[in-house]
Coordinates of C-alpha atoms and ligand atoms in Angstrom, one line a residue:
Chain A
M1 CA 12.7 0.1 44.3
S2 CA 14.0 -3.5 44.2
D3 CA 13.0 -6.0 41.6
L4 CA 12.6 -9.7 42.0
A5 CA 11.7 -10.7 38.6
T6 CA 9.3 -13.6 38.1
L7 CA 9.4 -14.8 34.6
P8 CA 6.3 -13.6 32.7
T9 CA 3.9 -15.5 30.6
T10 CA 1.2 -14.2 28.2
R11 CA -1.3 -14.6 31.1
D12 CA 0.3 -11.5 32.6
E13 CA -1.6 -8.4 31.5
D14 CA 1.6 -6.6 30.6
W15 CA 2.8 -9.4 28.4
R16 CA -0.5 -10.6 26.9
Y17 CA 0.5 -9.8 23.3
A18 CA 4.2 -10.8 23.7
D19 CA 5.7 -13.7 21.7
P20 CA 5.2 -16.7 24.0
D21 CA 8.3 -18.6 22.6
A22 CA 10.5 -15.6 23.2
L23 CA 9.3 -15.3 26.8
K24 CA 10.5 -18.8 27.5
E25 CA 14.0 -17.6 26.7
L26 CA 13.9 -14.7 29.1
T27 CA 16.0 -14.8 32.2
A28 CA 15.6 -13.0 35.5
E29 CA 18.9 -11.2 34.8
V30 CA 17.4 -9.6 31.7
L31 CA 14.3 -8.6 33.5
D32 CA 16.1 -7.1 36.4
D33 CA 18.2 -5.0 34.2
W34 CA 16.5 -1.7 34.5
Q35 CA 18.2 1.4 33.1
E36 CA 17.5 4.0 35.8
V37 CA 17.4 7.7 35.0
T38 CA 16.7 10.4 37.5
L39 CA 16.2 14.0 36.4
S40 CA 16.5 16.7 39.0
A41 CA 14.2 19.7 39.0
G42 CA 14.1 21.5 35.6
E43 CA 16.5 19.1 34.0
T44 CA 16.0 17.9 30.4
S45 CA 17.0 14.6 28.8
V46 CA 16.5 13.2 25.3
Q47 CA 17.3 9.5 24.7
S48 CA 16.8 7.2 21.8
F49 CA 16.6 3.5 21.7
V50 CA 17.0 1.5 18.6
L51 CA 15.9 -2.1 19.1
D52 CA 17.3 -3.5 15.8
D53 CA 19.2 -6.7 15.0
T54 CA 22.1 -5.5 17.2
N55 CA 19.8 -4.9 20.2
P56 CA 16.8 -7.2 20.2
G57 CA 15.0 -8.6 23.2
V58 CA 13.8 -6.8 26.3
T59 CA 15.0 -3.3 27.2
R60 CA 13.7 -1.7 30.4
V61 CA 14.0 1.9 31.3
R62 CA 12.8 3.7 34.5
L63 CA 12.6 7.4 34.7
A64 CA 12.0 9.6 37.7
L65 CA 11.4 13.3 36.9
G66 CA 11.9 16.1 39.3
E67 CA 9.7 19.2 39.3
G68 CA 9.5 20.9 35.9
A69 CA 11.9 18.3 34.3
R70 CA 11.4 17.1 30.8
A71 CA 12.3 13.6 29.5
E72 CA 12.0 12.6 25.8
I73 CA 12.4 9.1 24.6
Y74 CA 12.3 8.1 21.0
A75 CA 12.4 4.5 20.0
I76 CA 12.4 2.1 17.1
A77 CA 11.7 -1.6 17.4
S78 CA 12.7 -3.2 14.2
A79 CA 14.7 -6.3 15.1
S80 CA 14.2 -9.6 13.2
E81 CA 13.3 -11.3 16.5
Y82 CA 11.2 -10.4 19.6
A83 CA 11.8 -6.8 20.6
R84 CA 10.3 -5.0 23.5
L85 CA 10.9 -1.6 25.1
E86 CA 9.4 -0.9 28.5
V87 CA 9.4 2.5 29.9
E88 CA 8.2 3.4 33.4
V89 CA 8.0 7.0 34.3
T90 CA 7.1 8.9 37.4
L91 CA 6.2 12.5 36.9
T92 CA 6.2 15.2 39.6
R93 CA 4.8 18.7 39.5
G94 CA 5.0 20.5 36.2
S95 CA 7.2 17.8 34.5
H96 CA 6.7 16.4 31.0
F97 CA 7.3 13.1 29.4
E98 CA 7.4 12.7 25.6
F99 CA 7.5 9.4 23.9
G100 CA 7.7 8.7 20.2
G101 CA 8.0 5.2 19.0
V102 CA 7.9 3.2 15.8
T103 CA 7.6 -0.6 15.5
I104 CA 8.3 -1.7 12.0
G105 CA 9.1 -5.0 10.3
G106 CA 7.9 -8.2 8.8
G107 CA 8.6 -11.9 9.5
D108 CA 6.8 -13.9 12.1
V109 CA 8.0 -11.4 14.8
T110 CA 6.5 -9.4 17.6
R111 CA 7.7 -5.9 18.4
E112 CA 6.2 -3.9 21.2
F113 CA 6.3 -0.9 23.4
V114 CA 5.0 -0.9 26.9
T115 CA 4.8 2.3 28.9
R116 CA 3.6 3.0 32.4
V117 CA 3.3 6.7 33.2
T118 CA 2.5 7.8 36.7
H119 CA 1.3 11.3 37.2
A120 CA 2.2 11.5 40.8
E121 CA 1.7 15.2 41.3
P122 CA -0.4 18.0 39.8
E123 CA 0.3 19.8 36.5
A124 CA 2.5 17.2 34.9
T125 CA 2.0 16.4 31.2
S126 CA 2.7 13.4 29.0
N127 CA 2.4 12.8 25.3
Q128 CA 3.0 9.5 23.5
T129 CA 2.9 8.9 19.8
I130 CA 3.3 5.4 18.5
R131 CA 3.3 4.3 14.9
A132 CA 3.4 0.6 13.7
V133 CA 4.1 -0.6 10.2
H134 CA 4.1 -4.3 9.6
W135 CA 3.9 -7.0 6.9
N136 CA 4.2 -10.8 6.6
R137 CA 2.9 -12.2 9.9
A138 CA 4.4 -9.6 12.1
I139 CA 2.8 -8.1 15.2
G140 CA 3.1 -4.6 16.5
N141 CA 1.9 -3.8 20.0
F142 CA 1.5 -0.8 22.2
L143 CA 0.5 -1.2 25.9
G144 CA 0.2 2.1 27.6
R145 CA -0.8 2.6 31.2
I146 CA -1.4 6.0 32.6
E147 CA -2.0 6.4 36.3
V148 CA -3.1 9.7 37.7
V149 CA -2.9 9.6 41.5
R150 CA -5.4 11.3 43.7
D151 CA -5.0 15.1 43.7
A152 CA -2.8 15.1 40.6
Q153 CA -5.0 17.8 39.3
K154 CA -4.4 19.6 35.9
T155 CA -2.8 16.4 34.5
D156 CA -2.7 16.4 30.8
A157 CA -1.9 13.0 29.3
A158 CA -2.2 12.0 25.7
Q159 CA -1.6 8.7 23.8
N160 CA -2.0 8.1 20.1
F161 CA -1.4 4.8 18.4
R162 CA -1.8 4.2 14.7
A163 CA -0.9 1.1 12.8
I164 CA -0.6 0.4 9.1
L165 CA -0.6 -3.2 8.0
L166 CA 0.9 -3.8 4.5
E167 CA -0.3 -7.4 4.3
K168 CA -3.3 -9.3 5.5
G169 CA -1.3 -11.6 7.8
A170 CA 0.2 -8.8 9.9
S171 CA -1.6 -7.5 13.0
A172 CA -1.4 -4.8 15.7
N173 CA -2.7 -4.6 19.2
T174 CA -3.1 -1.7 21.6
K175 CA -4.4 -1.6 25.1
P176 CA -4.7 1.8 26.7
E177 CA -5.2 1.6 30.4
L178 CA -6.2 4.6 32.3
E179 CA -6.4 4.7 36.1
I180 CA -7.5 8.2 37.1
F181 CA -8.0 9.2 40.7
A182 CA -8.1 12.9 40.2
D183 CA -11.0 14.9 38.7
D184 CA -9.5 17.8 36.9
V185 CA -7.6 15.8 34.3
K186 CA -7.3 15.7 30.6
C187 CA -6.6 12.2 29.1
A188 CA -6.8 11.8 25.4
H189 CA -6.2 8.5 23.7
G190 CA -6.7 7.5 20.1
A191 CA -6.1 4.3 18.2
A192 CA -6.5 3.4 14.6
I193 CA -5.4 0.4 12.5
G194 CA -5.6 0.6 8.7
A195 CA -3.8 0.2 5.4
L196 CA -2.0 2.6 3.1
D197 CA -4.5 4.7 1.1
P198 CA -4.7 3.1 -2.4
M199 CA -5.9 6.3 -3.9
E200 CA -2.7 8.1 -2.8
G201 CA -0.7 5.2 -4.3
F202 CA -2.5 5.6 -7.6
Y203 CA -2.1 9.3 -7.6
M204 CA 1.7 8.9 -7.1
A205 CA 1.8 6.2 -9.8
A206 CA -0.1 8.5 -12.2
R207 CA 2.8 10.9 -11.7
G208 CA 5.4 8.2 -12.5
I209 CA 6.3 7.1 -9.0
P210 CA 6.8 3.3 -8.8
P211 CA 4.9 1.4 -6.1
E212 CA 7.9 0.8 -3.8
V213 CA 8.9 4.5 -3.8
A214 CA 5.3 5.5 -3.2
R215 CA 5.0 3.2 -0.3
K216 CA 8.2 4.7 1.2
L217 CA 6.8 8.2 0.9
Q218 CA 3.5 7.1 2.5
V219 CA 5.3 5.3 5.4
Q220 CA 7.6 8.2 5.9
A221 CA 4.6 10.5 6.2
F222 CA 2.9 8.1 8.5
V223 CA 5.7 7.5 11.0
A224 CA 7.0 11.1 11.0
D225 CA 4.5 12.0 13.7
A226 CA 6.4 9.9 16.2
F227 CA 9.5 12.1 15.8
A228 CA 7.8 15.3 15.3
E229 CA 8.6 16.7 18.7
M230 CA 12.4 16.1 18.3
Q231 CA 14.3 19.3 18.4
D232 CA 17.4 17.7 16.9
E233 CA 16.5 17.5 13.3
A234 CA 19.5 15.5 12.2
K235 CA 18.8 12.9 14.9
A236 CA 15.2 12.7 13.8
E237 CA 16.3 12.2 10.2
E238 CA 18.6 9.5 11.3
L239 CA 15.9 7.6 13.1
L240 CA 13.5 8.1 10.2
G241 CA 16.3 6.7 7.9
K242 CA 16.5 3.6 10.1
V243 CA 12.8 3.1 9.9
L244 CA 12.8 3.4 6.1
D245 CA 15.8 1.1 5.7
R246 CA 13.8 -1.6 7.4
L247 CA 10.9 -0.9 5.0
G248 CA 13.4 -1.4 2.2
D249 CA 13.8 -5.0 3.3
A250 CA 10.1 -5.7 2.8
Q251 CA 9.4 -8.1 0.0
L252 CA 5.9 -7.2 -0.9
Chain B
M1 CA -0.8 9.1 -31.0
L2 CA -3.6 7.7 -28.8
K3 CA -5.7 5.0 -30.4
I4 CA -8.6 3.5 -28.4
E5 CA -10.5 0.7 -30.1
N6 CA -13.7 -1.0 -28.9
L7 CA -12.8 -0.4 -25.3
H8 CA -15.0 -2.3 -22.7
A9 CA -14.3 -1.8 -19.1
E10 CA -15.9 -2.6 -15.8
I11 CA -15.7 -1.6 -12.1
D12 CA -16.7 -4.2 -9.5
G13 CA -18.3 -6.3 -12.2
K14 CA -20.4 -3.4 -13.5
Q15 CA -19.8 -2.6 -17.1
I16 CA -19.1 1.2 -17.6
L17 CA -17.4 1.5 -21.0
N18 CA -19.2 -0.3 -23.8
G19 CA -17.1 -0.4 -26.9
L20 CA -15.5 3.1 -27.0
T21 CA -13.5 4.0 -30.0
L22 CA -11.4 7.2 -30.3
E23 CA -8.3 8.4 -32.0
V24 CA -6.2 11.4 -31.1
G25 CA -3.4 12.5 -33.4
A26 CA -0.2 14.3 -32.5
G27 CA -0.6 18.0 -32.3
E28 CA -4.3 17.7 -31.6
V29 CA -6.7 18.7 -28.8
H30 CA -9.9 16.8 -28.4
A31 CA -12.7 17.6 -26.0
I32 CA -14.9 14.9 -24.5
M33 CA -18.3 16.1 -23.2
G34 CA -21.1 14.0 -21.9
P35 CA -23.8 13.7 -19.2
N36 CA -23.0 12.9 -15.6
G37 CA -22.2 9.3 -15.1
A38 CA -21.5 8.7 -18.8
G39 CA -18.1 7.2 -18.1
K40 CA -15.8 10.1 -18.8
S41 CA -13.8 9.8 -15.6
T42 CA -13.9 6.0 -16.0
L43 CA -12.2 6.4 -19.4
A44 CA -9.5 8.6 -17.8
Y45 CA -8.9 6.2 -15.0
V46 CA -8.8 3.2 -17.4
L47 CA -6.2 5.0 -19.5
G48 CA -4.2 5.8 -16.4
G49 CA -4.4 2.2 -15.2
R50 CA -6.3 2.7 -11.9
P51 CA -6.5 -0.7 -10.0
G52 CA -10.0 -2.1 -10.0
Y53 CA -10.8 -0.7 -13.4
E54 CA -10.8 -3.8 -15.5
V55 CA -10.6 -3.8 -19.3
T56 CA -12.6 -6.7 -20.6
E57 CA -12.3 -6.1 -24.3
G58 CA -10.6 -3.8 -26.8
S59 CA -7.3 -2.1 -27.1
V60 CA -5.4 1.1 -26.3
T61 CA -2.2 2.0 -28.0
F62 CA 0.0 5.0 -27.3
N63 CA 2.5 5.9 -30.0
G64 CA 2.0 2.3 -31.3
E65 CA 2.7 0.7 -27.9
D66 CA 0.1 -1.4 -26.1
M67 CA -0.7 0.9 -23.2
L68 CA -2.8 -1.6 -21.3
E69 CA 0.3 -3.8 -20.8
L70 CA 2.0 -1.0 -18.8
E71 CA 1.8 -0.4 -15.1
P72 CA 0.4 3.0 -14.1
H73 CA 3.8 4.5 -13.3
E74 CA 5.2 3.2 -16.6
R75 CA 2.4 4.9 -18.5
A76 CA 3.4 8.1 -16.8
A77 CA 7.1 7.6 -17.8
A78 CA 6.0 6.9 -21.3
G79 CA 4.5 10.4 -21.4
L80 CA 0.9 10.1 -20.1
F81 CA -0.4 12.7 -17.7
L82 CA -3.8 12.3 -16.0
G83 CA -5.3 15.4 -14.6
F84 CA -7.7 14.3 -11.8
Q85 CA -11.3 15.5 -11.5
Y86 CA -10.7 15.2 -7.7
P87 CA -6.9 15.7 -7.1
V88 CA -5.8 13.5 -4.2
E89 CA -4.4 14.9 -0.9
I90 CA -1.3 13.3 0.5
P91 CA -0.7 14.4 4.1
G92 CA 2.9 14.4 5.2
V93 CA 4.4 14.6 1.6
S94 CA 5.3 18.0 0.3
N95 CA 4.6 19.0 -3.4
V96 CA 8.3 19.6 -3.8
Q97 CA 9.3 16.1 -2.6
F98 CA 6.4 14.5 -4.5
L99 CA 7.2 16.2 -7.8
R100 CA 10.9 15.8 -7.6
E101 CA 10.4 12.1 -6.8
A102 CA 7.9 11.8 -9.7
L103 CA 10.1 13.6 -12.2
N104 CA 13.3 11.7 -11.3
S105 CA 11.4 8.4 -11.3
Q106 CA 10.2 9.2 -14.9
R107 CA 13.7 10.3 -16.0
K108 CA 15.2 7.1 -14.5
A109 CA 12.7 5.0 -16.3
R110 CA 13.7 6.7 -19.6
G111 CA 17.4 6.3 -18.9
E112 CA 17.9 10.1 -18.2
E113 CA 20.0 11.6 -15.4
P114 CA 18.1 12.8 -12.3
L115 CA 17.7 16.5 -11.7
S116 CA 19.5 17.9 -8.7
G117 CA 17.6 19.7 -6.0
G118 CA 18.6 23.1 -7.4
E119 CA 17.8 22.3 -10.9
F120 CA 14.4 20.9 -9.8
L121 CA 13.5 24.0 -7.8
K122 CA 14.4 26.3 -10.8
L123 CA 12.1 24.3 -13.0
A124 CA 9.3 24.2 -10.4
K125 CA 9.6 28.0 -9.9
E126 CA 9.3 28.6 -13.7
K127 CA 6.2 26.4 -14.0
A128 CA 4.6 27.8 -10.9
G129 CA 5.1 31.2 -12.4
L130 CA 3.5 30.2 -15.6
L131 CA 0.4 29.1 -13.7
K132 CA 0.6 32.0 -11.3
L133 CA 0.8 29.7 -8.3
D134 CA 2.7 31.0 -5.3
M135 CA 5.9 28.9 -4.8
E136 CA 5.0 28.7 -1.1
M137 CA 2.1 26.5 -2.1
L138 CA 4.5 24.0 -3.4
K139 CA 6.2 23.7 -0.1
R140 CA 3.0 22.6 1.5
N141 CA 1.7 19.0 1.5
V142 CA 0.3 17.7 -1.8
N143 CA -3.2 19.2 -2.2
V144 CA -3.8 19.3 1.6
G145 CA -5.9 22.3 2.5
F146 CA -5.8 23.6 -1.1
S147 CA -9.1 25.1 -2.3
G148 CA -10.8 23.4 -5.2
G149 CA -9.3 25.9 -7.7
E150 CA -5.9 25.8 -6.1
K151 CA -5.8 22.0 -6.6
K152 CA -6.6 22.3 -10.3
R153 CA -4.0 25.0 -10.7
A154 CA -1.4 22.9 -8.8
E155 CA -2.2 20.0 -11.1
M156 CA -1.3 22.1 -14.1
V157 CA 2.0 23.1 -12.4
Q158 CA 2.6 19.3 -12.0
M159 CA 1.9 18.9 -15.7
G160 CA 4.3 21.7 -16.6
I161 CA 7.1 20.1 -14.5
L162 CA 6.5 16.6 -15.8
D163 CA 6.2 17.8 -19.4
P164 CA 4.0 14.9 -20.7
K165 CA 3.3 13.9 -24.3
L166 CA -0.4 13.2 -23.8
A167 CA -2.5 14.9 -21.2
I168 CA -6.0 13.6 -20.2
L169 CA -7.5 16.4 -18.2
D170 CA -10.7 15.5 -16.3
E171 CA -12.7 18.6 -15.6
T172 CA -9.6 20.7 -15.0
D173 CA -11.9 23.8 -15.4
S174 CA -14.3 22.9 -12.6
G175 CA -13.7 25.0 -9.5
L176 CA -11.6 27.7 -11.3
D177 CA -12.6 31.3 -11.0
I178 CA -12.7 33.4 -14.2
D179 CA -9.2 34.7 -14.0
A180 CA -7.8 31.2 -13.1
L181 CA -9.7 29.7 -16.0
R182 CA -7.8 32.0 -18.4
T183 CA -4.4 31.3 -16.6
V184 CA -5.0 27.6 -16.7
G185 CA -6.2 27.7 -20.4
E186 CA -3.1 29.6 -21.4
G187 CA -1.0 27.3 -19.3
I188 CA -2.3 24.2 -21.1
N189 CA -1.6 25.9 -24.4
A190 CA 1.9 26.8 -23.4
I191 CA 2.7 23.3 -22.1
M192 CA 0.9 21.1 -24.5
R193 CA 0.3 22.9 -27.8
Q194 CA 3.2 21.3 -29.6
P195 CA 3.3 19.2 -32.8
D196 CA 4.4 16.0 -30.9
K197 CA 1.9 16.4 -28.0
A198 CA -1.8 15.9 -27.6
V199 CA -4.6 16.7 -25.2
L200 CA -7.9 15.1 -24.3
L201 CA -10.0 17.6 -22.4
I202 CA -12.9 16.3 -20.4
T203 CA -15.3 19.1 -19.7
H204 CA -18.9 20.1 -19.2
Y205 CA -18.7 23.6 -20.5
Q206 CA -17.5 25.7 -23.4
R207 CA -15.6 28.1 -21.2
L208 CA -12.3 26.3 -21.1
L209 CA -12.6 25.6 -24.9
D210 CA -12.6 29.3 -25.5
Y211 CA -9.0 29.3 -24.4
V212 CA -7.9 25.8 -25.5
Q213 CA -9.6 25.4 -28.9
P214 CA -10.3 21.8 -29.7
D215 CA -9.8 20.2 -33.1
K216 CA -12.6 17.8 -32.4
V217 CA -15.4 17.4 -29.9
H218 CA -16.8 14.0 -28.9
I219 CA -20.0 13.2 -27.0
L220 CA -19.6 10.3 -24.6
A221 CA -22.8 8.7 -23.4
K222 CA -23.5 5.4 -21.8
G223 CA -19.9 4.3 -22.2
Q224 CA -19.5 5.0 -25.9
I225 CA -18.6 7.9 -28.2
V226 CA -22.0 8.7 -29.7
K227 CA -21.2 11.7 -31.8
T228 CA -18.1 13.6 -33.0
G229 CA -17.8 17.0 -34.5
G230 CA -15.8 20.2 -34.7
P231 CA -15.6 23.0 -32.2
E232 CA -19.1 24.0 -33.1
L233 CA -20.5 20.8 -31.5
A234 CA -19.6 22.2 -28.0
L235 CA -21.5 25.4 -28.7
E236 CA -24.5 23.5 -30.0
L237 CA -24.5 21.3 -26.9
E238 CA -24.3 24.4 -24.7
R239 CA -27.4 25.8 -26.5
E240 CA -29.5 22.8 -26.8
G241 CA -28.3 20.1 -24.3
Y242 CA -27.5 16.5 -24.7
E243 CA -31.0 15.2 -25.3
A244 CA -31.4 17.3 -28.4
V245 CA -27.9 16.9 -29.8
A246 CA -26.9 13.3 -29.1
Ligands
ATP301 N1 -16.8 1.6 -7.8 C1 -17.9 1.7 -8.6 N2 -18.8 0.7 -8.6 C2 -19.9 0.8 -9.4 N3 -20.2 1.8 -10.2 C3 -19.3 2.8 -10.3 C4 -18.1 2.8 -9.5 N4 -17.4 3.9 -9.8 C5 -18.1 4.6 -10.7 N5 -19.3 3.9 -11.0 C6 -20.3 4.3 -12.0 O1 -19.7 4.4 -13.3 C7 -20.5 5.4 -14.0 C8 -19.6 6.3 -14.7 O2 -18.9 7.2 -13.8 P1 -17.9 8.3 -14.2 O3 -17.3 8.8 -13.0 O4 -17.0 7.7 -15.2 O5 -18.9 9.4 -14.9 P2 -18.5 10.8 -15.5 O6 -18.9 10.7 -16.9 O7 -17.1 11.1 -15.2 O8 -19.5 11.7 -14.7 P3 -19.3 13.2 -14.2 O9 -19.7 14.1 -15.3 O10 -20.4 13.3 -13.1 O11 -18.0 13.4 -13.7 C9 -21.4 6.1 -13.0 O12 -22.7 5.5 -13.2 C10 -20.9 5.7 -11.7 O13 -21.9 5.6 -10.7
MG302 MG1 -16.2 12.6 -14.1

C-alpha cells in the first residue's frame, strides 16, 4: 500500500475530534510514517506505545496478521500536547487483535486513539478496551472502525470505551463505526462516560484514606481493564505506573 | 469522649436532625434505636463527615476536639470508625490493598511508621480469625459479591484492623445469621470494650444488645433524642413499640 498523505482537517471523519491547532502543524512526512508489522501464520506479537512528553504527536501503526496470528497492542496517551495513536489492522482466518489503551491527562489537550480493524476472513476475533481519564479542559477520544468483509463469517469483534471525567471542563468522545457485510457475526460495543463514584470516595475517607489516594485507587481500578489481557505482569504494572504517575500531576 | 450538642443537619436543604444532644463517655456503649426515617443513619453520616450532609447548627466534639472542622479521613485518623448500614462495594480494589492503604494513611497522619506488607497480613489474619472470616475473602475486591452478612462481618474485620477509639455502628446486626450475630457481638466486645474506647450502636433489635450490653439506650425520633434509659429501655421497646414508649 502506498500513502500520499493529504493534510487532514477536523472535517475529515477520522479527525473530527482532533485538536485543530495541532493539525496545522502536521506534515506529510509524519503522516506517511507508518510503522508496518506483518505477522506470519501463527505468530504472536505484543507491543506497547507510550505517547508521553517524550513521544507526543501522531503515531501510526499498520498490522497485517497471517492465519491464526495474534497481535496485542497496549498504549498510553498522556503527553502534555496533542497525542494520537492510529492502528490499522487486517485480520485473516482465525487471527486475533487485542488493543488496550488509556488516555489520561489534563491541560487544554486532546489525546486520542483511532483504530481501524478489518476482519478480512472468517473466524477472526478482535477485542478493544479503552479507558479515558481527564481533567481541566482535556479531551479524550476513541474512534474505532470495524469492517467485516463479505463472507467473514464467525467474526467476533468487541469494543469497550469508558471515560471518567474528574472535572466539569473535561470531555470525551467516542465514535464506533461498524461496517458489516457478513451475517454470522458478533459485534459488541459499549461506551460510558461518567465520574468517580463519590460514595466509594466517602467510604475510603471513612477508613482514613485521603482524597488523592482514594482517587488513585479508583483510577487504578478503572484503567486496569485496559491491561487485563497482558500476560507480562511486570510490563502491565509498568504501564499502570505510568498512568498513575500522570494522575499524580493533576491539581484538583 | 463524644459530645454532640444541639445538632441540626440537612440534606439537600431538607432538615433531618433537629437539635440532637448526646454524650458518650470513654468505656461506654450506647445504643440508639428509633423508627425508620428518624435520622439514625443521617447522624452516623454527619459524624463521619459525608459530603452533602450539612450541619447548620450545634457542635460535635471528640475528645475535646471540634470534629466538624475535620475532613472525613482526618476523623478516621483521629479514631472514628463508621460501620455502614450499607457497606460500599469498590470493584477493582482488593480488601487487602484497601485496608493496608487505610491503616497506613491513618498511621502516617498520626506520625507513626507504616506497616510492611508482612506485618499487615499478620494483623489482617488475626482479625479475620477473630471474626471467623475466611482470609480468602480479604483477597477479593471490597464488598463486591459479598452477601449481606459477609459485608457486615468484613466491616468488623476492618474495625479490628483499624483499631478505632470510637465506633459508630449503623445496623451492623442486620443481615447476620444467628451464629454470625454472636461472632460479631463478641468481636465488637473484643475490639472495643476498653476503658479508652466507646461504641454507639444503631440498631432496631435487642438481639445484638444481648451480646454487646449497652450502658445507655436512646430513642431517636424526628431528628432528636426523645428518651434515654438503661438497657431495660430496649426490652421495653421490643415489647411495646415506639408509639407506646416514646
Ligand atoms: N438525599 C436526601 N434527600 C432528602 N431526604 C433524605 C435524603 N437522604 C435521606 N433523607 C431522609 O432523611 C430521613 C432520615 O433518613 P435516615 O436514613 O437517617 O433514617 P434512619 O433513621 O437511618 O432509618 P432506617 O431505620 O430506615 O435506617 C428520611 O426521611 C430520609 O428519607
Ligand atoms: Mg438507617
